[in-house]
Tab-separated table of C-alpha atoms in Angstrom:
chain	number	residue	atom	x	y	z
A	49	MET	CA	-15.604	185.863	-57.296
A	50	ILE	CA	-11.827	185.790	-56.990
A	51	LEU	CA	-11.590	183.115	-59.684
A	52	ARG	CA	-13.707	185.235	-62.030
A	53	ARG	CA	-11.432	188.226	-61.476
A	54	LYS	CA	-8.397	186.038	-62.203
A	55	GLU	CA	-10.056	184.768	-65.374
A	56	ASN	CA	-10.867	188.305	-66.512
A	57	LEU	CA	-7.332	189.395	-65.678
A	58	SER	CA	-5.952	186.475	-67.706
A	59	LYS	CA	-7.984	187.575	-70.741
A	60	VAL	CA	-6.715	191.143	-70.377
A	61	GLU	CA	-3.131	189.868	-70.174
A	62	GLN	CA	-3.664	187.781	-73.318
A	63	LYS	CA	-4.978	190.833	-75.189
A	64	HIS	CA	-2.037	192.874	-73.905
A	65	GLU	CA	0.398	190.165	-75.043
A	66	LYS	CA	-1.184	190.060	-78.514
A	67	LEU	CA	-1.037	193.862	-78.752
A	68	LYS	CA	2.608	193.823	-77.645
A	69	THR	CA	3.490	191.181	-80.254
A	70	SER	CA	1.629	193.116	-82.956
A	71	ASN	CA	3.430	196.350	-82.066
A	72	MET	CA	6.832	194.627	-82.150
A	73	LYS	CA	5.964	193.063	-85.479
A	74	TRP	CA	4.982	196.358	-87.103
A	75	THR	CA	7.986	198.131	-85.613
A	76	THR	CA	10.270	195.509	-87.132
A	77	ILE	CA	8.505	195.831	-90.506
A	78	LEU	CA	9.046	199.599	-90.458
A	79	LEU	CA	12.725	199.140	-89.574
A	80	PHE	CA	13.075	196.630	-92.411
A	81	LEU	CA	11.495	199.064	-94.896
A	82	CYS	CA	13.679	201.900	-93.599
A	83	PHE	CA	16.800	199.762	-94.040
A	84	MET	CA	15.846	198.905	-97.626
A	85	GLY	CA	15.098	202.570	-98.330
A	86	ILE	CA	18.434	203.665	-96.890
A	87	THR	CA	20.236	201.007	-98.935
A	88	MET	CA	18.522	202.165	-102.126
A	89	ALA	CA	19.264	205.780	-101.263
A	90	SER	CA	22.924	204.902	-100.741
A	91	ALA	CA	23.062	203.481	-104.257
A	92	GLN	CA	21.173	206.362	-105.885
A	93	GLN	CA	22.506	209.474	-104.113
A	94	LYS	CA	26.102	209.272	-105.307
A	95	THR	CA	25.829	212.548	-107.185
A	96	PHE	CA	29.549	213.327	-107.158
A	97	LYS	CA	30.590	210.317	-109.200
A	98	GLY	CA	31.377	210.297	-112.904
A	99	THR	CA	33.091	212.414	-115.536
A	100	TRP	CA	32.643	216.175	-115.961
A	101	LEU	CA	34.109	218.546	-118.579
A	102	TYR	CA	35.290	222.160	-118.378
A	103	GLU	CA	35.404	224.405	-121.459
A	104	GLN	CA	36.209	228.122	-121.343
A	105	GLY	CA	37.781	229.691	-124.388
A	106	GLU	CA	40.920	227.819	-125.370
A	107	LYS	CA	41.216	226.141	-121.998
A	108	ASN	CA	39.421	222.890	-121.280
A	109	GLY	CA	39.687	220.054	-118.820
A	110	THR	CA	38.445	216.637	-117.804
A	111	ILE	CA	37.344	215.981	-114.244
A	112	GLN	CA	37.034	212.424	-112.925
A	113	LEU	CA	35.148	212.142	-109.615
A	114	ASP	CA	34.198	209.520	-107.078
A	115	LEU	CA	33.926	211.425	-103.817
A	116	TYR	CA	32.502	208.372	-102.015
A	117	GLN	CA	35.537	206.111	-102.227
A	118	LYS	CA	39.103	206.223	-103.471
A	119	SER	CA	38.664	204.576	-106.855
A	120	VAL	CA	40.116	207.161	-109.312
A	121	GLU	CA	43.668	206.496	-110.480
A	122	ASN	CA	46.183	209.291	-109.850
A	123	GLU	CA	48.248	209.291	-113.057
A	124	PHE	CA	51.051	211.310	-111.487
A	125	ASP	CA	51.587	208.907	-108.583
A	126	MET	CA	54.433	206.492	-109.298
A	127	ASP	CA	52.879	203.821	-107.053
A	128	GLY	CA	49.517	203.969	-108.839
A	129	ALA	CA	47.661	205.222	-105.745
A	130	LEU	CA	43.934	205.892	-105.882
A	131	CYS	CA	42.237	209.155	-104.954
A	132	PHE	CA	38.754	210.706	-104.821
A	133	GLY	CA	39.126	212.510	-108.142
A	134	THR	CA	41.413	214.300	-110.586
A	135	PHE	CA	41.422	217.564	-112.573
A	136	ALA	CA	43.368	217.428	-115.861
A	137	PHE	CA	43.500	220.746	-117.795
A	138	SER	CA	44.731	221.414	-121.325
A	139	ASP	CA	47.542	223.683	-120.055
A	140	GLY	CA	49.166	220.664	-118.394
A	141	SER	CA	48.046	221.414	-114.839
A	142	TYR	CA	46.892	218.370	-112.876
A	143	TYR	CA	45.241	218.043	-109.459
A	144	SER	CA	44.265	215.070	-107.282
A	145	ILE	CA	41.609	215.098	-104.531
A	146	GLU	CA	42.889	213.401	-101.373
A	147	GLU	CA	40.377	214.347	-98.635
A	148	VAL	CA	36.685	215.215	-98.958
A	149	GLU	CA	33.507	215.805	-96.963
A	150	VAL	CA	30.155	215.300	-98.689
A	151	GLU	CA	26.829	216.673	-97.465
A	152	GLY	CA	23.962	216.157	-99.893
A	153	ASN	CA	24.592	218.218	-103.045
A	154	LYS	CA	27.614	220.041	-101.540
A	155	ALA	CA	31.151	218.755	-101.214
A	156	SER	CA	34.132	220.260	-99.417
A	157	LEU	CA	37.481	219.261	-100.938
A	158	GLN	CA	39.705	219.412	-97.856
A	159	GLN	CA	42.958	218.473	-99.588
A	160	VAL	CA	43.644	219.006	-103.305
A	161	LEU	CA	47.231	218.442	-104.436
A	162	ASP	CA	48.890	219.583	-107.661
A	163	THR	CA	51.983	218.107	-109.289
A	164	GLU	CA	54.196	220.489	-107.265
A	165	MET	CA	52.609	219.220	-104.018
A	166	GLY	CA	50.698	222.453	-103.515
A	167	ASN	CA	47.831	221.988	-101.049
A	168	PHE	CA	44.462	223.646	-101.746
A	169	LYS	CA	40.882	223.630	-100.526
A	170	MET	CA	37.917	223.851	-102.879
A	171	GLN	CA	34.130	223.546	-102.764
A	172	MET	CA	31.652	221.881	-105.118
A	173	THR	CA	27.908	222.439	-105.535
A	174	TYR	CA	25.873	219.975	-107.589
A	175	ASN	CA	22.936	221.177	-109.689
A	176	SER	CA	20.473	218.307	-110.166
A	177	ALA	CA	18.556	220.149	-112.909
A	178	ASP	CA	21.321	219.836	-115.529
A	179	GLN	CA	23.767	217.612	-113.545
A	180	SER	CA	26.359	220.380	-113.617
A	181	ILE	CA	28.844	221.233	-110.860
A	182	GLU	CA	30.001	224.671	-109.771
A	183	LEU	CA	33.597	224.459	-108.544
A	184	SER	CA	34.880	227.197	-106.237
A	185	THR	CA	38.694	227.053	-106.555
A	186	ASN	CA	39.526	229.958	-104.186
A	187	GLY	CA	41.954	231.123	-106.922
A	188	ALA	CA	44.250	228.095	-106.627
A	189	ASN	CA	47.252	228.361	-108.984
A	190	GLY	CA	45.634	231.202	-110.872
A	191	LEU	CA	42.481	229.239	-111.709
A	192	PRO	CA	39.234	231.232	-112.036
A	193	ASP	CA	37.349	231.519	-108.764
A	194	LYS	CA	34.328	229.746	-110.292
A	195	LEU	CA	34.391	226.894	-112.786
A	196	LEU	CA	31.213	225.468	-114.306
A	197	LEU	CA	31.574	221.762	-115.019
A	198	ARG	CA	29.103	219.983	-117.279
A	199	LYS	CA	28.353	216.271	-117.125
A	200	SER	CA	30.083	214.194	-119.779
A	201	ASP	CA	28.042	211.842	-121.946
A	202	ILE	CA	30.695	209.139	-121.546
A	203	GLN	CA	31.075	208.282	-117.862
A	204	ASN	CA	33.851	206.726	-115.832
A	205	GLN	CA	36.200	205.913	-118.702
A	206	GLU	CA	39.216	205.965	-116.428
A	207	THR	CA	37.500	205.122	-113.152
A	208	SER	CA	38.409	201.757	-111.731
A	209	ALA	CA	35.754	199.113	-111.231
A	210	GLU	CA	33.735	199.570	-108.072
A	211	SER	CA	33.696	196.702	-105.644
A	212	PRO	CA	32.539	196.471	-102.021
A	213	ILE	CA	35.713	194.508	-101.296
A	214	ILE	CA	38.107	197.319	-102.312
A	215	ASN	CA	35.996	200.131	-100.872
A	216	GLU	CA	38.206	202.408	-98.770
A	217	VAL	CA	36.103	202.596	-95.632
A	218	ASP	CA	38.878	204.253	-93.669
A	219	ASN	CA	37.669	207.617	-95.023
A	220	GLU	CA	34.514	207.560	-92.918
A	221	THR	CA	33.857	211.291	-93.253
A	222	SER	CA	33.692	211.169	-97.056
A	223	SER	CA	30.161	209.820	-97.254
A	224	PRO	CA	27.638	210.471	-94.449
A	225	ILE	CA	25.071	208.272	-96.182
A	226	ASN	CA	27.347	205.276	-95.602
A	227	TRP	CA	27.300	205.919	-91.862
A	228	THR	CA	23.526	206.220	-92.023
A	229	SER	CA	23.382	202.817	-93.705
A	230	ILE	CA	25.655	201.293	-91.071
A	231	ILE	CA	23.579	202.689	-88.211
A	232	GLY	CA	20.393	201.526	-89.918
A	233	ALA	CA	21.877	198.047	-90.396
A	234	VAL	CA	22.882	197.842	-86.710
A	235	ILE	CA	19.397	198.888	-85.566
A	236	LEU	CA	17.797	196.419	-87.960
A	237	ILE	CA	20.051	193.567	-86.784
A	238	ILE	CA	19.190	194.247	-83.138
A	239	ALA	CA	15.458	194.547	-83.905
A	240	MET	CA	15.280	191.357	-85.971
A	241	ALA	CA	17.374	189.344	-83.517
A	242	GLY	CA	15.323	190.573	-80.546
A	243	TYR	CA	11.977	189.940	-82.197
A	244	SER	CA	13.089	186.471	-83.367
A	245	LEU	CA	14.167	185.501	-79.843
A	246	PHE	CA	10.890	186.839	-78.445
A	247	ILE	CA	8.776	184.754	-80.849
A	248	ILE	CA	10.945	181.621	-80.518
A	249	ASN	CA	10.669	181.644	-76.704
A	250	LYS	CA	7.040	182.762	-76.571
A	251	LYS	CA	4.718	180.186	-75.006
A	252	ASN	CA	1.895	178.957	-77.231
A	253	GLU	CA	-1.617	179.594	-75.914
A	254	PHE	CA	-2.627	175.935	-76.451
A	255	ASP	CA	0.519	174.460	-74.912
A	256	GLN	CA	-1.081	173.387	-71.623
A	257	VAL	CA	-2.933	170.453	-70.073
A	258	TYR	CA	-6.744	170.623	-70.191
A	259	THR	CA	-8.347	168.530	-67.427
A	260	THR	CA	-11.782	168.163	-65.859
A	261	GLU	CA	-10.558	170.060	-62.789
A	262	TYR	CA	-9.256	172.900	-64.991
A	263	PHE	CA	-12.568	173.361	-66.783
A	264	SER	CA	-14.611	172.879	-63.561
A	265	ALA	CA	-12.672	175.738	-61.963
A	266	THR	CA	-13.155	177.830	-65.110
A	267	ARG	CA	-16.908	177.172	-65.052
A	268	ARG	CA	-17.170	178.128	-61.364
A	269	SER	CA	-15.292	181.371	-62.008
A	270	ASN	CA	-17.814	182.189	-64.728
A	271	GLY	CA	-20.763	181.443	-62.461
A	272	LYS	CA	-21.684	178.162	-64.163
A	273	SER	CA	-22.294	174.665	-62.881
A	274	PRO	CA	-19.050	172.691	-62.261
A	275	GLN	CA	-20.253	170.016	-64.708
A	276	SER	CA	-21.114	170.739	-68.339
A	277	SER	CA	-24.533	169.939	-69.732
A	278	SER	CA	-25.253	167.575	-72.619
A	279	GLU	CA	-26.087	170.579	-74.828
A	280	GLU	CA	-22.686	172.117	-74.094
A	281	ASP	CA	-20.951	168.803	-74.779
A	282	THR	CA	-22.764	168.628	-78.131
A	283	GLN	CA	-21.610	172.158	-79.013
A	284	VAL	CA	-18.001	171.313	-78.206
A	285	THR	CA	-18.209	168.069	-80.197
A	286	GLY	CA	-19.529	170.019	-83.203
A	287	LEU	CA	-16.698	172.554	-82.957
A	288	LEU	CA	-14.066	169.798	-82.713
A	289	ASP	CA	-15.594	168.060	-85.731
A	290	LYS	CA	-15.273	171.304	-87.718
A	291	LEU	CA	-11.687	171.627	-86.510
A	292	GLN	CA	-10.858	168.090	-87.603
A	293	HIS	CA	-12.404	168.767	-91.009
A	294	GLU	CA	-10.010	171.711	-91.475
A	295	LEU	CA	-6.884	169.656	-90.701
A	296	THR	CA	-4.802	167.982	-93.399
A	297	THR	CA	-3.816	164.307	-93.406
A	298	PHE	CA	-0.042	164.103	-93.756
A	299	GLN	CA	1.415	160.808	-95.017
A	300	ASN	CA	4.871	159.858	-93.746
A	301	HIS	CA	6.277	157.815	-96.640
A	302	THR	CA	9.165	156.541	-94.525
A	303	SER	CA	7.106	154.963	-91.742
A	304	GLY	CA	3.826	154.663	-93.606
A	305	ALA	CA	1.952	156.413	-90.776
A	306	SER	CA	-0.470	159.283	-91.322
A	307	TYR	CA	-1.076	162.310	-89.108
A	308	LEU	CA	-3.485	165.205	-88.858
A	309	VAL	CA	-1.465	168.383	-89.262
A	310	VAL	CA	-1.691	172.081	-90.069
A	311	LEU	CA	0.041	173.182	-93.284
A	312	LYS	CA	-1.037	176.803	-93.712
A	313	LYS	CA	-1.322	179.951	-91.608
A	314	LYS	CA	-4.981	180.512	-92.557
A	315	GLN	CA	-5.690	176.894	-91.669
A	316	HIS	CA	-4.154	177.348	-88.208
A	317	LYS	CA	-6.082	180.565	-87.671
A	318	LYS	CA	-9.395	178.893	-88.489
A	319	CYS	CA	-8.661	175.827	-86.348
A	320	ALA	CA	-7.517	178.022	-83.453
A	321	GLY	CA	-10.843	179.886	-83.637
A	322	TYR	CA	-12.822	176.627	-83.286
A	323	LEU	CA	-10.597	175.460	-80.432
A	324	ARG	CA	-10.942	178.755	-78.521
A	325	GLN	CA	-14.727	178.502	-78.752
A	326	ALA	CA	-14.586	174.914	-77.484
A	327	ILE	CA	-12.333	175.930	-74.580
A	328	GLU	CA	-14.657	178.823	-73.716
A	329	ILE	CA	-17.645	176.467	-73.450
A	330	ALA	CA	-15.523	174.351	-71.057
A	331	SER	CA	-16.890	170.839	-71.433
A	332	THR	CA	-16.002	168.476	-68.574
A	333	ASN	CA	-16.759	165.279	-70.470
A	334	PRO	CA	-13.580	163.094	-70.257
A	335	GLU	CA	-13.890	161.724	-73.820
A	336	ILE	CA	-14.402	165.194	-75.297
A	337	LEU	CA	-11.502	166.511	-73.213
A	338	HIS	CA	-9.266	163.788	-74.641
A	339	ASP	CA	-10.057	164.878	-78.208
A	340	LEU	CA	-9.714	168.545	-77.310
A	341	GLN	CA	-6.285	167.900	-75.792
A	342	GLN	CA	-5.156	166.096	-78.950
A	343	TYR	CA	-6.208	168.979	-81.190
A	344	ALA	CA	-4.597	171.487	-78.830
A	345	HIS	CA	-1.391	169.467	-79.071
A	346	ILE	CA	-1.573	169.524	-82.894
A	347	LEU	CA	-2.060	173.303	-83.013
A	348	ALA	CA	0.652	173.963	-80.420
A	349	ASN	CA	3.143	171.767	-82.286
A	350	SER	CA	2.359	173.454	-85.611
A	351	GLN	CA	3.579	176.755	-84.107
A	352	LYS	CA	6.799	175.373	-82.614
A	353	ARG	CA	9.897	176.853	-84.241
A	354	LEU	CA	12.464	174.531	-85.817
A	355	PHE	CA	15.727	175.454	-87.552
A	356	ASP	CA	15.171	175.306	-91.297
A	357	GLY	CA	18.289	177.081	-92.507
A	358	SER	CA	21.565	175.892	-93.961
A	359	TYR	CA	24.732	175.599	-91.921
A	360	SER	CA	26.605	175.630	-95.241
A	361	VAL	CA	25.313	179.140	-95.925
A	362	MET	CA	26.548	180.212	-92.492
A	363	ILE	CA	29.962	178.695	-93.242
A	364	ALA	CA	30.045	180.525	-96.594
A	365	ALA	CA	29.153	183.764	-94.816
A	366	GLY	CA	31.892	183.132	-92.257
A	367	ILE	CA	34.475	182.644	-95.007
A	368	ALA	CA	33.265	185.804	-96.756
A	369	THR	CA	33.435	187.708	-93.458
A	370	LEU	CA	37.058	186.702	-92.905
A	371	LEU	CA	37.911	187.553	-96.526
A	372	VAL	CA	36.205	190.954	-96.465
A	373	GLY	CA	37.643	191.734	-93.024
A	374	TYR	CA	41.155	190.865	-94.232
A	375	LEU	CA	40.915	192.894	-97.444
A	376	MET	CA	39.231	195.923	-95.881
A	377	SER	CA	40.970	195.771	-92.477
A	378	ASP	CA	37.835	197.141	-90.850
A	379	LEU	CA	36.533	195.637	-87.615
A	380	LEU	CA	33.127	197.336	-87.969
A	381	ILE	CA	32.381	195.532	-91.244
A	382	VAL	CA	33.347	192.208	-89.644
A	383	ILE	CA	30.995	192.899	-86.709
A	384	LEU	CA	28.135	193.738	-89.103
A	385	PHE	CA	28.727	190.516	-91.040
A	386	ALA	CA	28.827	188.515	-87.801
A	387	GLY	CA	25.554	190.148	-86.729
A	388	ALA	CA	24.013	189.265	-90.093
A	389	ILE	CA	25.045	185.625	-89.621
A	390	ALA	CA	23.436	185.615	-86.163
A	391	VAL	CA	20.228	187.087	-87.616
A	392	TYR	CA	20.251	184.454	-90.369
A	393	TYR	CA	20.472	181.711	-87.738
A	394	LEU	CA	17.608	183.099	-85.637
A	395	ALA	CA	15.501	184.017	-88.672
A	396	SER	CA	15.766	180.423	-89.932
A	397	PHE	CA	13.579	179.095	-87.105
A	398	ALA	CA	10.407	178.516	-89.096
A	399	PRO	CA	7.059	177.339	-87.683
A	400	GLN	CA	6.628	173.587	-88.005
A	401	TYR	CA	3.579	173.892	-90.277
A	402	LEU	CA	5.642	175.862	-92.815
A	403	ILE	CA	8.314	173.160	-92.871
A	404	LEU	CA	5.693	170.412	-93.231
A	405	ASN	CA	4.061	172.352	-96.041
A	406	LYS	CA	7.361	172.503	-97.905
A	407	VAL	CA	7.948	168.782	-97.368
A	408	ALA	CA	4.414	167.871	-98.426
A	409	ASN	CA	4.584	169.909	-101.642
A	410	SER	CA	8.100	168.947	-102.709
A	411	SER	CA	8.421	166.179	-105.273
A	412	HIS	CA	11.995	165.383	-104.291
A	413	THR	CA	14.260	165.668	-101.299
A	414	SER	CA	16.199	168.924	-101.187
A	415	THR	CA	19.971	168.538	-101.094
A	416	GLY	CA	20.492	171.914	-99.499
A	417	PHE	CA	23.000	174.598	-100.373
A	418	LEU	CA	26.117	172.468	-99.989
A	419	GLY	CA	24.508	169.512	-101.768
A	420	THR	CA	23.528	171.708	-104.721
A	421	LEU	CA	27.088	172.953	-105.097
A	422	ALA	CA	28.383	169.378	-104.799
A	423	ASN	CA	26.013	168.321	-107.587
A	424	ILE	CA	27.362	171.078	-109.813
A	425	VAL	CA	30.902	169.787	-109.387
A	426	GLY	CA	29.844	166.125	-109.518
A	427	ASN	CA	27.982	166.560	-112.806
A	428	ALA	CA	30.956	168.217	-114.487
A	429	LYS	CA	32.740	165.867	-116.889
A	430	VAL	CA	36.194	165.589	-118.367
A	431	ILE	CA	35.749	165.221	-122.129
A	432	THR	CA	38.413	163.195	-123.950
A	433	TYR	CA	38.957	163.868	-127.656
A	434	ILE	CA	40.748	161.225	-129.786
A	435	PHE	CA	42.199	162.147	-133.186
A	436	ASP	CA	43.668	159.766	-135.781
A	437	THR	CA	46.634	161.326	-137.546
A	438	GLN	CA	48.394	160.224	-140.670
A	439	ASP	CA	51.813	160.921	-139.212
A	440	THR	CA	53.299	158.730	-136.510
A	441	ILE	CA	53.288	160.549	-133.145
A	442	ASP	CA	55.142	157.952	-131.034
A	443	THR	CA	58.269	156.823	-132.899
A	444	ILE	CA	58.725	153.838	-130.581
A	445	THR	CA	55.264	152.293	-130.708
A	446	GLY	CA	54.261	153.757	-134.035
A	447	ASP	CA	51.068	155.127	-132.455
A	448	ASN	CA	49.333	157.748	-134.584
A	449	ILE	CA	46.407	158.445	-132.177
A	450	TYR	CA	46.324	161.841	-130.410
A	451	ARG	CA	44.361	162.163	-127.141
A	452	TYR	CA	43.225	165.478	-125.633
A	453	ASP	CA	41.441	165.864	-122.253
A	454	ASP	CA	39.161	168.898	-121.902
A	455	TYR	CA	38.782	170.039	-118.245
A	456	SER	CA	36.759	173.181	-119.046
A	457	GLN	CA	33.535	171.834	-117.459
A	458	VAL	CA	35.303	170.988	-114.199
A	459	GLN	CA	37.069	174.359	-114.129
A	460	ALA	CA	33.808	176.196	-114.812
A	461	SER	CA	31.939	174.265	-112.090
A	462	VAL	CA	34.653	174.986	-109.517
A	463	PHE	CA	34.527	178.666	-110.449
A	464	ILE	CA	30.710	178.677	-110.066
A	465	VAL	CA	30.979	177.042	-106.633
A	466	ILE	CA	33.548	179.587	-105.424
A	467	LEU	CA	31.482	182.456	-106.833
A	468	ALA	CA	28.298	181.084	-105.219
A	469	TYR	CA	30.046	180.886	-101.841
A	470	LEU	CA	31.306	184.460	-102.110
A	471	VAL	CA	27.992	185.894	-103.335
A	472	THR	CA	26.070	184.007	-100.649
A	473	GLY	CA	28.479	185.100	-97.943
A	474	ILE	CA	28.564	188.759	-98.965
A	475	GLY	CA	24.768	188.833	-99.376
A	476	ILE	CA	24.069	187.150	-96.022
A	477	MET	CA	22.290	190.257	-94.682
A	478	TYR	CA	19.758	190.261	-97.510
A	479	ILE	CA	19.269	186.490	-97.208
A	480	ALA	CA	18.720	186.906	-93.463
A	481	CYS	CA	16.192	189.713	-94.077
A	482	TRP	CA	14.252	187.549	-96.520
A	483	ARG	CA	14.143	184.567	-94.151
A	484	PHE	CA	13.064	186.835	-91.293
A	485	PHE	CA	10.306	188.355	-93.431
A	486	ARG	CA	9.103	184.901	-94.515
A	487	ASN	CA	9.340	183.108	-91.156
A	488	PHE	CA	8.389	185.872	-88.709
A	489	ILE	CA	6.399	188.513	-90.617
A	490	MET	CA	4.432	186.425	-93.113
A	491	HIS	CA	4.140	183.475	-90.665
């Protein structure tokens, strides 16, 4: 009776564990989708960026804005400093925006300087219907209290190129959506790293030793005879035969040996169903138990997690992290990059059947990230051009042959390698998210 209660309790715990894993999985999926949504929103909600025009009677003006980062050139600054925006009016008046706070379609210009170093505060309200902006000047320098700015058809003519490397993150209050993205990224990093560690260290249900004593105790707890009947042995044999039929024969070309393996998630699911039924019947036949143990070992091994990532990608991300941290001088960005590298490492632990599937279906051996870049450089050639000239080039030897070596292929390949390293390093978070989705959500 006690054994039966323990068996029932074990089944309840297994169901609870499956429910817990499922809940963690769906929570992580939702966090992933939220992060992608926040990232897309960050790119799309920059309403106060571009060129606007002001026309009222004989007076007109051009307004350059980027209230999300200091990327607009201040033409009246001798050092070529950047600001959040400029107002240039036809009467010669000129203003630069130095401090801002943005909340949705409203912006508070905390510090607006003119050429005489006058300090003003203004407010902006964006109208999404016609993309116009209402500027409240508070009567600065005799300007009208309200200016209606209309969107220019030609955008960002004098706005410097945007780059995540030169983004002035020290103005944290200028863009709340950026802080939302950072918080979302931190939560996502913690969730993905935690879920990855949970799955990697989770014990497989078939990773145990099945013996006659084990099944005899199971049968007693279920109120059955300690020894299985011939009919039960036949049922288990039939289930194991079906399981074997579902497995794939994998040929190791190096050693010449062949193995029965699992290569797909659906295949594992079907085989696991047959094996669970066989375990539930609990045959005590030693020969059948031997086969059952072998198949349990195959299924358990197929779920073991092995590192399938690229250390070269992690090195590239490390270099990019140091570069971005140096240029931006922001410790928070460095921490986020380091967290992304950690997630990439954990997310690269793929189930063994997925790795075997890739090996079985590949027609050639992959060289990896670093090997691919090495091939790009290795395949680049120096082209030598030889020209015969009528005039003597070398007065001593009388040689009239002109040789020219073209290194453009080598230079281009080196540039591609450097660019690939930088792009890979800067995009490590997205690469990590994809590997996590493939290795832990899909499989």
